[in-house]
Coordinates of C-alpha atoms and ligand atoms in Angstrom, one line a residue:
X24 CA -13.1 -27.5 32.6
X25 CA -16.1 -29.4 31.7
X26 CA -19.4 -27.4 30.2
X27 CA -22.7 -29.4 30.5
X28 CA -25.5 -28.8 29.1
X29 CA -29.0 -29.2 30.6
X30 CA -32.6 -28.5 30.5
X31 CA -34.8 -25.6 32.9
X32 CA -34.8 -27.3 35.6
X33 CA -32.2 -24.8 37.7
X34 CA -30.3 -26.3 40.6
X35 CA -31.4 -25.8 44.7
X36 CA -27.7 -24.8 45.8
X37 CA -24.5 -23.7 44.7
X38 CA -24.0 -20.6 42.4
X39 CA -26.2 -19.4 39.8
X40 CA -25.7 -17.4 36.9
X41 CA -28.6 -15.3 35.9
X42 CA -29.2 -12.3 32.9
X43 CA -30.9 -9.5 33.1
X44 CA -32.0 -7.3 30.2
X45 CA -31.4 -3.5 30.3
X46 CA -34.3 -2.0 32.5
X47 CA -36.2 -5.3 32.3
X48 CA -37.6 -7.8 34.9
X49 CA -35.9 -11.1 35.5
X50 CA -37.9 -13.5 33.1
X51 CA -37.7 -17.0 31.8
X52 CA -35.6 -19.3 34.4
X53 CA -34.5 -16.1 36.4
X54 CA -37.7 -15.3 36.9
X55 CA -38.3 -18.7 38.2
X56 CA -35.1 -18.7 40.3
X57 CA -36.3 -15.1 41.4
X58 CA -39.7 -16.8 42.8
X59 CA -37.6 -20.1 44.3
X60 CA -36.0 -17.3 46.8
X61 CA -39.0 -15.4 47.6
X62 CA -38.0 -12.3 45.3
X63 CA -34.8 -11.6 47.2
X64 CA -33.0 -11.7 44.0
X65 CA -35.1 -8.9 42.7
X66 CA -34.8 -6.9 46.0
X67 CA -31.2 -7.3 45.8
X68 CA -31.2 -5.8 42.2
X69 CA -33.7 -2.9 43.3
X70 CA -31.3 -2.3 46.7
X71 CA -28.2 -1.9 44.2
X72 CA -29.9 -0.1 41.6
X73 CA -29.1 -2.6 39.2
X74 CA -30.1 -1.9 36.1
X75 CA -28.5 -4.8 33.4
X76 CA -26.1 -2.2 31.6
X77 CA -24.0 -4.2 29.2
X78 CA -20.4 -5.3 30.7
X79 CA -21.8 -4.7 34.9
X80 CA -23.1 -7.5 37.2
X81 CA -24.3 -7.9 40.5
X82 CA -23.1 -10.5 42.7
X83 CA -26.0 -11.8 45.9
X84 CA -24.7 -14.1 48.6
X85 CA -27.0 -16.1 50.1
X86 CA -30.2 -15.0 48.4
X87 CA -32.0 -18.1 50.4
X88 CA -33.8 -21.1 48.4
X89 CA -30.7 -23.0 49.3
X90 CA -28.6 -21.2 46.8
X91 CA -25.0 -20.0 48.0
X92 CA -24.5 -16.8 45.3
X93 CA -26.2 -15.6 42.5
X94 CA -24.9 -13.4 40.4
X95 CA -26.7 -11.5 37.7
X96 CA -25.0 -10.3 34.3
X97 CA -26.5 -7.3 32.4
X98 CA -27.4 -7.9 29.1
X99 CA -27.7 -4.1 27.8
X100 CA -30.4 -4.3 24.7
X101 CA -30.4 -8.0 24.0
X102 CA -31.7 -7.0 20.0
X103 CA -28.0 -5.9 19.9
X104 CA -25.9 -8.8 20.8
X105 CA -23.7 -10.2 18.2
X106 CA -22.3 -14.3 18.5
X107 CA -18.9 -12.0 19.5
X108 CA -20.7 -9.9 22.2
X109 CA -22.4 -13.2 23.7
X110 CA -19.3 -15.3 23.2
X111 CA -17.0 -12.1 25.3
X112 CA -20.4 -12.7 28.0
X113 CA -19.4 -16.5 28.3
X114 CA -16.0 -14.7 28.9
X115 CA -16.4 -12.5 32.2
X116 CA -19.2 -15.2 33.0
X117 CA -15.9 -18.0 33.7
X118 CA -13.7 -15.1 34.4
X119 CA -15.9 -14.0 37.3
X120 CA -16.4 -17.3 38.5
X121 CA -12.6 -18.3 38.6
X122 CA -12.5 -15.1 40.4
X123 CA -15.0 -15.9 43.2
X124 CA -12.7 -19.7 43.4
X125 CA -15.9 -21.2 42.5
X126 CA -15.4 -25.0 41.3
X127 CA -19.0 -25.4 40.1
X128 CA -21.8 -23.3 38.9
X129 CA -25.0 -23.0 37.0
X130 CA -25.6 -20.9 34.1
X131 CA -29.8 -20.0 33.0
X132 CA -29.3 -19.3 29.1
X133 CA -32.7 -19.0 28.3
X134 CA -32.2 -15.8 26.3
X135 CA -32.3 -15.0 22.4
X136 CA -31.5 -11.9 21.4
X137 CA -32.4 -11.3 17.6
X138 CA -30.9 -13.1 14.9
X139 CA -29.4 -16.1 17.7
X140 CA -32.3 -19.0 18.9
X141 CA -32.0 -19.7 22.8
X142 CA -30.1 -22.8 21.3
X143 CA -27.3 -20.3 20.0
X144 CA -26.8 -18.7 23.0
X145 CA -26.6 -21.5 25.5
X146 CA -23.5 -22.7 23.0
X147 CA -22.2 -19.7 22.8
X148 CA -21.8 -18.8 26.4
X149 CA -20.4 -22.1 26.0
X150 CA -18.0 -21.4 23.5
X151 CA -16.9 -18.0 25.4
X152 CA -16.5 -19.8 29.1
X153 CA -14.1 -22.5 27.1
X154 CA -11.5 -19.9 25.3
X155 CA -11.7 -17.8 28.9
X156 CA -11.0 -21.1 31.0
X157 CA -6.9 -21.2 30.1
X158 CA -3.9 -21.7 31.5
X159 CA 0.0 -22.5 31.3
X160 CA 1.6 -23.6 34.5
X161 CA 3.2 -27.5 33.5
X162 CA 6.4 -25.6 34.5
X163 CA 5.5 -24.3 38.0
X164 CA 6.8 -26.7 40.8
X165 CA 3.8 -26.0 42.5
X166 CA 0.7 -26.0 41.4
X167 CA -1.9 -23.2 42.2
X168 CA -4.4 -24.9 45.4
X169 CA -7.6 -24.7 43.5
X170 CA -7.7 -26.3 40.1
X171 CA -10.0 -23.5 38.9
X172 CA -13.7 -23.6 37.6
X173 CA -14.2 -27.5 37.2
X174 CA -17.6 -27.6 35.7
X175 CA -20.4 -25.1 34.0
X176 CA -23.8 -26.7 33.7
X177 CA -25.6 -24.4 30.9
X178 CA -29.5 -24.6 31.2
X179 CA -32.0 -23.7 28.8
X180 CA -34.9 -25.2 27.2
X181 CA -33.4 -27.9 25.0
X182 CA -30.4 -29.3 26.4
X183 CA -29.7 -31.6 23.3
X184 CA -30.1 -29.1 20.7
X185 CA -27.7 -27.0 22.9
X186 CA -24.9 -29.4 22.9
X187 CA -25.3 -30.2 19.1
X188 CA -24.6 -26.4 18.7
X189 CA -21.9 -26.4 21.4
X190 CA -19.9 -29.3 20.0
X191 CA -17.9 -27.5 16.5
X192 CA -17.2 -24.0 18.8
X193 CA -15.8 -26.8 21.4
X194 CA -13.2 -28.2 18.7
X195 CA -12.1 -24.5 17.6
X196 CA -11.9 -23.8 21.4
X197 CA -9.5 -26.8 21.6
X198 CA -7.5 -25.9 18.2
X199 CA -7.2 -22.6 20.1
X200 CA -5.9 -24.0 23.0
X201 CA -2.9 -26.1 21.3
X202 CA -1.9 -22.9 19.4
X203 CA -1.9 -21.0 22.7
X204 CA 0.4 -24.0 24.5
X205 CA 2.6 -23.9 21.5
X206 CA 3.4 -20.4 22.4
X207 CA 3.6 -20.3 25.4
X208 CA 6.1 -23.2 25.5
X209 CA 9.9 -22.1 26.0
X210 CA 12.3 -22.4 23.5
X211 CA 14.8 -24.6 24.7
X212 CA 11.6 -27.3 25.1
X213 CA 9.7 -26.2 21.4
X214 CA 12.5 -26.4 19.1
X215 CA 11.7 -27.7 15.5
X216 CA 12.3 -31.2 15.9
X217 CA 9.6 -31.0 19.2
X218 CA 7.2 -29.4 17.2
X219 CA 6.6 -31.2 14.7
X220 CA 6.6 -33.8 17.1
X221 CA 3.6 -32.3 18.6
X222 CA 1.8 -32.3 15.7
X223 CA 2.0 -36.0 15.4
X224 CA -1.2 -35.8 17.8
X225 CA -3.3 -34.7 14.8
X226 CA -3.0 -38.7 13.0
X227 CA -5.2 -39.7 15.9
X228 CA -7.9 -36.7 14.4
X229 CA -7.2 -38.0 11.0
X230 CA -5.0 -35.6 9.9
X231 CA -2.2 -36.9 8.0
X232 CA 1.1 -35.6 8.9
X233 CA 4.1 -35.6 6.7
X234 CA 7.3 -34.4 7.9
X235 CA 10.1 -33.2 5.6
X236 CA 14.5 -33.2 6.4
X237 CA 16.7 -30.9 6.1
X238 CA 18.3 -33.9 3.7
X239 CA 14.3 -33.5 1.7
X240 CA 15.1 -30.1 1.6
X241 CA 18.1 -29.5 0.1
X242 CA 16.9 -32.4 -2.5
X243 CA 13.9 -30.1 -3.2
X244 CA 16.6 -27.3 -3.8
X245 CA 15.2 -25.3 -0.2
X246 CA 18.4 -22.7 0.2
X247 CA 16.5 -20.0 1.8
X248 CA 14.9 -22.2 4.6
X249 CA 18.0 -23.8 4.8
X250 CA 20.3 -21.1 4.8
X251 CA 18.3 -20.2 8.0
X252 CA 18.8 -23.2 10.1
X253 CA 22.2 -23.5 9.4
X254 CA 23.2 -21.3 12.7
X255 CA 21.2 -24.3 14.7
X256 CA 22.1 -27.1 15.5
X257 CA 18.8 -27.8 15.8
X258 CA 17.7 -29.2 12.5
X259 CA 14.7 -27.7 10.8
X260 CA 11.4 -29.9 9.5
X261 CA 8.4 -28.8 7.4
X262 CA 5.6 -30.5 8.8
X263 CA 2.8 -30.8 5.9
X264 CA -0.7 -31.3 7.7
X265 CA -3.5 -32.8 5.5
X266 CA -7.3 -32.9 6.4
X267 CA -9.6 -34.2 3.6
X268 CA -13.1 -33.9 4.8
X269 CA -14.3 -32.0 1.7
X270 CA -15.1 -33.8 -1.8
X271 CA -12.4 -36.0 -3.4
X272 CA -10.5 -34.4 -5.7
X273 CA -11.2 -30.7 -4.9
X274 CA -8.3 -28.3 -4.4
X275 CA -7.8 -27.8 -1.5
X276 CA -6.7 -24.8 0.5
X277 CA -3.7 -24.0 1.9
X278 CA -2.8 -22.3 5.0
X279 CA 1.1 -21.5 5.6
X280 CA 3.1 -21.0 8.8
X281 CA 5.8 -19.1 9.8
X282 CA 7.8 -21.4 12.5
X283 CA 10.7 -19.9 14.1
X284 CA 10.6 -21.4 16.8
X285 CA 13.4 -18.7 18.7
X286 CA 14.5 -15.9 16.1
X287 CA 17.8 -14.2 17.9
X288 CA 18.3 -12.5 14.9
X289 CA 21.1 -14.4 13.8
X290 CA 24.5 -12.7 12.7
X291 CA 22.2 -9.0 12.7
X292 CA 21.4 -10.4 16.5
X293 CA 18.6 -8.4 18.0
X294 CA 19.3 -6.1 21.3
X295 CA 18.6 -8.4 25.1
X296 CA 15.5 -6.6 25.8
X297 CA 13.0 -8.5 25.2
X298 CA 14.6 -11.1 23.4
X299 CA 13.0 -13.6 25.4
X300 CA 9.9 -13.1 23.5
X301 CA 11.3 -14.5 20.3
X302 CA 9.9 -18.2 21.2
X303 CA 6.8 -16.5 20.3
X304 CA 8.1 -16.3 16.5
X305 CA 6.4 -19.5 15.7
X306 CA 3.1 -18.2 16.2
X307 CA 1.9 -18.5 12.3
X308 CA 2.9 -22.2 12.4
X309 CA 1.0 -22.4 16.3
X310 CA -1.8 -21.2 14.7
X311 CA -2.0 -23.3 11.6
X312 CA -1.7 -26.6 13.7
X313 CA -4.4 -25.5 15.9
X314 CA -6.7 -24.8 12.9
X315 CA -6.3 -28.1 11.6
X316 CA -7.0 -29.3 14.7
X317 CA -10.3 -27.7 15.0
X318 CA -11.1 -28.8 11.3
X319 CA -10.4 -31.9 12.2
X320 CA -12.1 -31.9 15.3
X321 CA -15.3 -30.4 13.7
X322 CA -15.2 -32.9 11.3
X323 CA -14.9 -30.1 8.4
X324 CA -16.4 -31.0 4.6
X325 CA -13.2 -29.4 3.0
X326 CA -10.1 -30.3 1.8
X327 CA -7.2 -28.1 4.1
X328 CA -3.3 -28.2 3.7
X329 CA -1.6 -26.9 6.8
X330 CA 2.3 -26.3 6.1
X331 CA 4.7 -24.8 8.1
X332 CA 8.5 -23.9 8.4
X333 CA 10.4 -25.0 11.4
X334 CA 13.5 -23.5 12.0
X335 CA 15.5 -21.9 15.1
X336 CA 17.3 -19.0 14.0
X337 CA 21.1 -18.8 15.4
X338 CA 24.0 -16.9 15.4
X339 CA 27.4 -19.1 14.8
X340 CA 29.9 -19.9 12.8
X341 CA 28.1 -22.3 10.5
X342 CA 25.5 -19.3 10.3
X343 CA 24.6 -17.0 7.3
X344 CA 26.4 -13.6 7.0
X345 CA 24.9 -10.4 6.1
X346 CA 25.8 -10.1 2.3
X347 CA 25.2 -14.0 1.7
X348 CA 23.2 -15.3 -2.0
X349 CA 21.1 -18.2 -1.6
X350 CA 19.1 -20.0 -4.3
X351 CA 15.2 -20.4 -3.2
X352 CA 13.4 -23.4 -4.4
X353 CA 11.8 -21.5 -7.0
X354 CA 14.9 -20.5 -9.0
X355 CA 15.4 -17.0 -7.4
X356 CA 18.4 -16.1 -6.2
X357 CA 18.3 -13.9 -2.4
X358 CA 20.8 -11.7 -0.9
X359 CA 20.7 -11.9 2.7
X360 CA 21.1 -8.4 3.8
X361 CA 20.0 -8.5 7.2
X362 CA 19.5 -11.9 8.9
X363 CA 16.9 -10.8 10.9
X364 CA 14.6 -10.7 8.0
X365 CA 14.2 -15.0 8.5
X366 CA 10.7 -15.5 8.4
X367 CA 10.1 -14.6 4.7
X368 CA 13.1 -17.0 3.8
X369 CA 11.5 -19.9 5.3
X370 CA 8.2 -18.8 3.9
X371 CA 9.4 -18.0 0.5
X372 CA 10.2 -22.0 -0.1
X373 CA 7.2 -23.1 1.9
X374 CA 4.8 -21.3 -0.3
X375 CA 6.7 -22.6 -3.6
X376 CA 6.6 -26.1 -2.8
X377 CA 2.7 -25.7 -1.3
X378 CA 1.8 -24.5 -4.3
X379 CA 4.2 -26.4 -6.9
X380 CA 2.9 -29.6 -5.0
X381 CA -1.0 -28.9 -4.0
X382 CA -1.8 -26.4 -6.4
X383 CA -4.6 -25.3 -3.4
X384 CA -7.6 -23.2 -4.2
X385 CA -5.6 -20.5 -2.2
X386 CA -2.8 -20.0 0.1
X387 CA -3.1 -18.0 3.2
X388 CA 0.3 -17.9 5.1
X389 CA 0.4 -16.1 8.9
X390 CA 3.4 -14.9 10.2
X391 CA 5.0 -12.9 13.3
X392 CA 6.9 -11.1 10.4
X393 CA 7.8 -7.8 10.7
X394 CA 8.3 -5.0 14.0
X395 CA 7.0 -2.3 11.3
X396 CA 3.4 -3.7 11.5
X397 CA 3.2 -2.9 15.4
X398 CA 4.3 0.9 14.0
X399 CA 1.0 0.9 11.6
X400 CA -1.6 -1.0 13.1
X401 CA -0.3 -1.8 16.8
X402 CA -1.7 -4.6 18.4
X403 CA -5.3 -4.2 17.3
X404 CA -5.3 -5.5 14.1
X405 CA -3.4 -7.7 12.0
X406 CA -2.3 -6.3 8.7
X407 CA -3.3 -8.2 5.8
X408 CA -1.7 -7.8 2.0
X409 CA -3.6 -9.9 -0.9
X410 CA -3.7 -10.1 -4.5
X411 CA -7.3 -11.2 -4.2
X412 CA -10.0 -8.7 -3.7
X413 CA -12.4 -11.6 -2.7
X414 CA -10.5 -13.6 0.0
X415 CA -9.3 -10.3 1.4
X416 CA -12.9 -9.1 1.9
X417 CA -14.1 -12.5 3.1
X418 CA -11.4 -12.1 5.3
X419 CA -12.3 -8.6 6.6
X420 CA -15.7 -9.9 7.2
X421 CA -14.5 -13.1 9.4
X422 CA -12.6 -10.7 11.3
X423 CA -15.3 -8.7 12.3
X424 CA -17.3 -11.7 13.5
X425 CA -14.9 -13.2 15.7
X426 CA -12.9 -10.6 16.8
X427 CA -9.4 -11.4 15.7
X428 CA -9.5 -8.1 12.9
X429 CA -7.4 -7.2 10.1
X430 CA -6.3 -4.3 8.2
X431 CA -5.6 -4.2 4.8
X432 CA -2.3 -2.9 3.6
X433 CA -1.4 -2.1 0.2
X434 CA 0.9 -3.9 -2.9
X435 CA 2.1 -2.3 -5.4
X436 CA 5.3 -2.0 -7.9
X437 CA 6.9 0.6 -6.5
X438 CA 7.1 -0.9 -3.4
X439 CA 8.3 -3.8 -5.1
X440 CA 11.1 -2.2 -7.0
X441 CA 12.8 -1.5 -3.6
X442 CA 13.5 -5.1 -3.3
X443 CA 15.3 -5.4 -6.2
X444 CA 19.0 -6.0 -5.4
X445 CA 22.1 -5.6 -7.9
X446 CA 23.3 -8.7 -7.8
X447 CA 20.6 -11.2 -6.7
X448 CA 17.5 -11.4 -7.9
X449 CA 16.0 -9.9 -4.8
X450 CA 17.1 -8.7 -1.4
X451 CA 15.8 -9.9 1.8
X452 CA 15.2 -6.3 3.2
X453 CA 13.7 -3.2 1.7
X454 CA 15.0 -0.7 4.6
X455 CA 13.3 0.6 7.5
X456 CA 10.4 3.1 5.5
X457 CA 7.2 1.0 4.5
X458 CA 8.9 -3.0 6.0
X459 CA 5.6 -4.6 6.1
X460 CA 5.1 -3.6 3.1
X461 CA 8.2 -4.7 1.2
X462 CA 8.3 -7.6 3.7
X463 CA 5.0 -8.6 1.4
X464 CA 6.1 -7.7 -1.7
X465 CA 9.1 -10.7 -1.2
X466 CA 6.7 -13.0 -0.5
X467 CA 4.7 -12.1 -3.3
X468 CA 7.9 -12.7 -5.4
X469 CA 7.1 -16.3 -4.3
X470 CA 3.6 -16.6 -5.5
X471 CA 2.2 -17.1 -9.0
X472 CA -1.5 -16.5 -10.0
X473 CA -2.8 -18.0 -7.1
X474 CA -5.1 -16.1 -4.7
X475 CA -2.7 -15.2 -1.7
X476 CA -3.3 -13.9 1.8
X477 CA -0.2 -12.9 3.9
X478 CA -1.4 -12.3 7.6
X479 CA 1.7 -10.2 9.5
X480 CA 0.4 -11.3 13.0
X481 CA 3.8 -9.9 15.0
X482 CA 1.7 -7.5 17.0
X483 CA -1.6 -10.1 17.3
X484 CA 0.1 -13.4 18.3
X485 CA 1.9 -13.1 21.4
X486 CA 1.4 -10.3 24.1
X487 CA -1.9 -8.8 22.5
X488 CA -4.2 -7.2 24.7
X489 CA -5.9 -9.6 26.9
X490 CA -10.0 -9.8 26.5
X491 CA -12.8 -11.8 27.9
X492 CA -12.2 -14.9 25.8
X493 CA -8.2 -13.8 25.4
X494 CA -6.5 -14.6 29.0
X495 CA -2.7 -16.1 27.7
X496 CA 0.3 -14.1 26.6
X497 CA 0.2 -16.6 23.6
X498 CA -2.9 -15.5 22.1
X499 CA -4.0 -18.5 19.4
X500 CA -4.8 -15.3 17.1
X501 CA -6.0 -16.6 13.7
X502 CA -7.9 -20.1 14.1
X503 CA -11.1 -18.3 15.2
X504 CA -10.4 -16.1 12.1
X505 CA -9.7 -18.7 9.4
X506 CA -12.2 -21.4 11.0
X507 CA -14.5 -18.5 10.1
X508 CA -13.3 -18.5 7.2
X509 CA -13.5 -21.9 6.1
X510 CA -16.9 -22.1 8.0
X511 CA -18.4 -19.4 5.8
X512 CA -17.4 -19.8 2.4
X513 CA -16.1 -23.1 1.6
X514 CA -17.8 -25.9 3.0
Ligands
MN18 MN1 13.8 -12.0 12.7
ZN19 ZN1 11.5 -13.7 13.0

């Protein structure tokens, strides 16, 4: 879809898109659009006693002045409109308009509620309409008849100053995007090798991408990652994903992936049902690439390491067995108890050799990690364990703001004590009582001083509840969040 921007002068046909404050009059260009029809808009309004409540609209066909359909979107009390709220609005604006099959329409965002300048909410409803506008159908033989909404032409007063606003939530829109496709892509097509692949379309951004061997790997002494793939014969990679936009020489942070790219469990194989949605396991690494992709797009002034761990996690006869002891890249010895519990192997010697090699400001990893976070928080929130106070509040805060939230879990000793094992240094499961919990405490294990963020995202990334700017089973969960992020505090 492709979202113009454009100045007050409204358009004689088609469909229009108008707001209306709660028990208001139209004003501004609705006003004006109201008068270009003789006040049949407003009748239409009085007839349906339409009021502007937040989350209702009206639809008018053929309110005369040569327009086809109107349709008016309350606004509820336009003081309380947050970016989110007007950014959702932007949502059911597309969503409605896909609905009605309409290829083309006009949008009069001359509003600014307090604390956002008309300029802010023309981009916004922008930014909204883009997320909403998604879909994944490259492998349906045929395609749907209408190719959706084609075009949104945004008005308001300075068309210019609109699209300067418009064009950094337009790159995080896209970043969203490729994390969504990397989802939603079946396994037997994403495998390791494919995605890092994929990622080779960041270069033409600027990003550089570096992609690691399994024959790297075991150089750099990786037997955790490694003892993972070794069910596949799919070969694993670590893609390393570099944007420098910030000062030379600064730190720069680091944001971690979990990339399974189909976890069956492996030797501890998972039950059928619902299997299928294991290509979904890669959804840390999905969102990683598509946050470099907005930074890049956005042109970001900081310095961001994107790493992830590709593997594809098999049952065989080359595979690991329950009881295994494999030697991280660190030192630490693991004993492979269950080898279900994958993704904090392959995180364990991604976020030693991040750090050992970048030694980044922070690292932030995301991960579909654990079933025991969809027990706490269910598919509201992510949960979020730290050993910074700081990033974990900044991250709170970013949450809030865009939508994607996240809970705070705890850390402590005496959770980690339960990972101890008798003959390695630590086990690769804690049992079934507090597993998001000890699932942290491992990686933890694999952290030194640095600030740390791990993001369990099992219940966020894939299959979350669908919203206004949310339409795909994969969601793109986190690049809103840790563009935010980035945005906010360290640019
Ligand atoms: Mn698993
Ligand atoms: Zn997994």
């Amino acid at each position: 879809m492709k979202i113009k921007f454009s100045g007050p002068a409204l358009p004689r046909s088609g469909t229009l898109v108008l707001f209306l404050a709660e028990g208001k009059s139209l004003t501004g260009l609705a006003d004006k659009a109201d008068r270009a029809c003789k006040g049949q808009i407003a009748r239409a309004l009085a007839a349906a006693a339409f009021t502007g409540r937040r989350d209702s609209s009206l639809d008018i066909l053929a309110p005369g002045g040569g327009l086809g359909r109107v349709v008016v979107f309350g606004l509820g009390d336009p003081a309380k409109l947050t970016s989110l709220d007007v950014e959702m609005l932007g949502g059911a604006v597309a969503g409605t308009l896909q609905s009605q099959k309409a290829k083309a329409a006009s949008v009069a965002a001359d509003i600014s509620p307090k604390g956002l300048s008309e300029t802010d909410f023309a981009a916004l409803i922008g930014s909204g309409a883009r997320l909403r506008v998604y879909s994944f159908n490259q492998y349906k033989s045929k395609k749907p008849e209408s190719a959706g909404l084609a075009e949104l032409t945004i008005h308001s007063s300075d068309a210019a100053a609109a699209g300067r606003h418009y064009r950094p939530l337009e790159a995080v829109a896209e970043g969203v995007h490729f994390a969504r496709d990397l989802v939603n892509e079946p396994p037997n097509i994403l495998y390791p090798v494919e995605f890092a692949n994929r990622t080779r379309a960041l270069t033409k951004l600027g990003v550089k991408v570096e992609i690691l061997t399994p024959a790297q790997m075991k150089r750099l002494g990786m037997g955790a990652l490694l003892g993972v793939a070794q069910g596949s014969p799919r070969e694993a990679r670590i893609v390393i994903m570099r944007w420098d936009g910030g000062r030379k020489g600064d730190a720069p942070l680091a944001f971690i992936g979990k990339g399974v790219t189909f976890d069956t469990g492996g030797i501890s194989i998972k039950p059928a049902a619902g299997m299928e949605d294991m290509k979904g396991d890669m959804g840390g690494a999905a969102c990683v690439a598509g946050l470099m992709m907005a930074l890049a797009k956005r042109k970001a002034k900081v310095n961001a390491i994107g790493a992830i761990g590709l593997v594809e996690n098999m049952p065989d006869g080359n595979a690991q067995r329950p009881g295994d002891v494999v030697t991280s890249m660190s030192g630490q010895t693991i004993a492979v108890l269950n080898t279900d519990a994958e993704g904090r192997l392959v995180l364990a010697d991604v976020l030693w050799y991040v750090q050992q090699r970048f030694k980044p400001k922070f690292m932030i990893d995301l991960a579909t990690l654990t079933g025991a976070i969809l027990v706490a928080l269910g598919k509201e929130h992510a949960g979020l364990f730290s050993n910074d106070d700081e990033l974990a509040q900044r991250l709170s805060e970013a949450g809030q703001a865009t939508g994607e939230k996240v809970w705070r879990m705890p850390l402590a000793p005496e959770y980690d004590k339960i990972i101890d094992h008798d003959v390695a240094d630590v086990k690769n499961t804690g049992g079934r009582f507090a597993g998001s919990i000890t699932a942290a405490q491992f990686l933890q294990r694999f952290v030194n001083k640095l600030p740390w963020v791990h993001l369990d995202i099992a219940g966020t990334a894939m299959d979350a509840p669908r919203s206004a700017i949310s339409p795909s089973w994969g969601s793109g969960w986190g690049v809103r969040l840790l563009n935010r992020l980035v945005a906010r505090h360290y640019e």
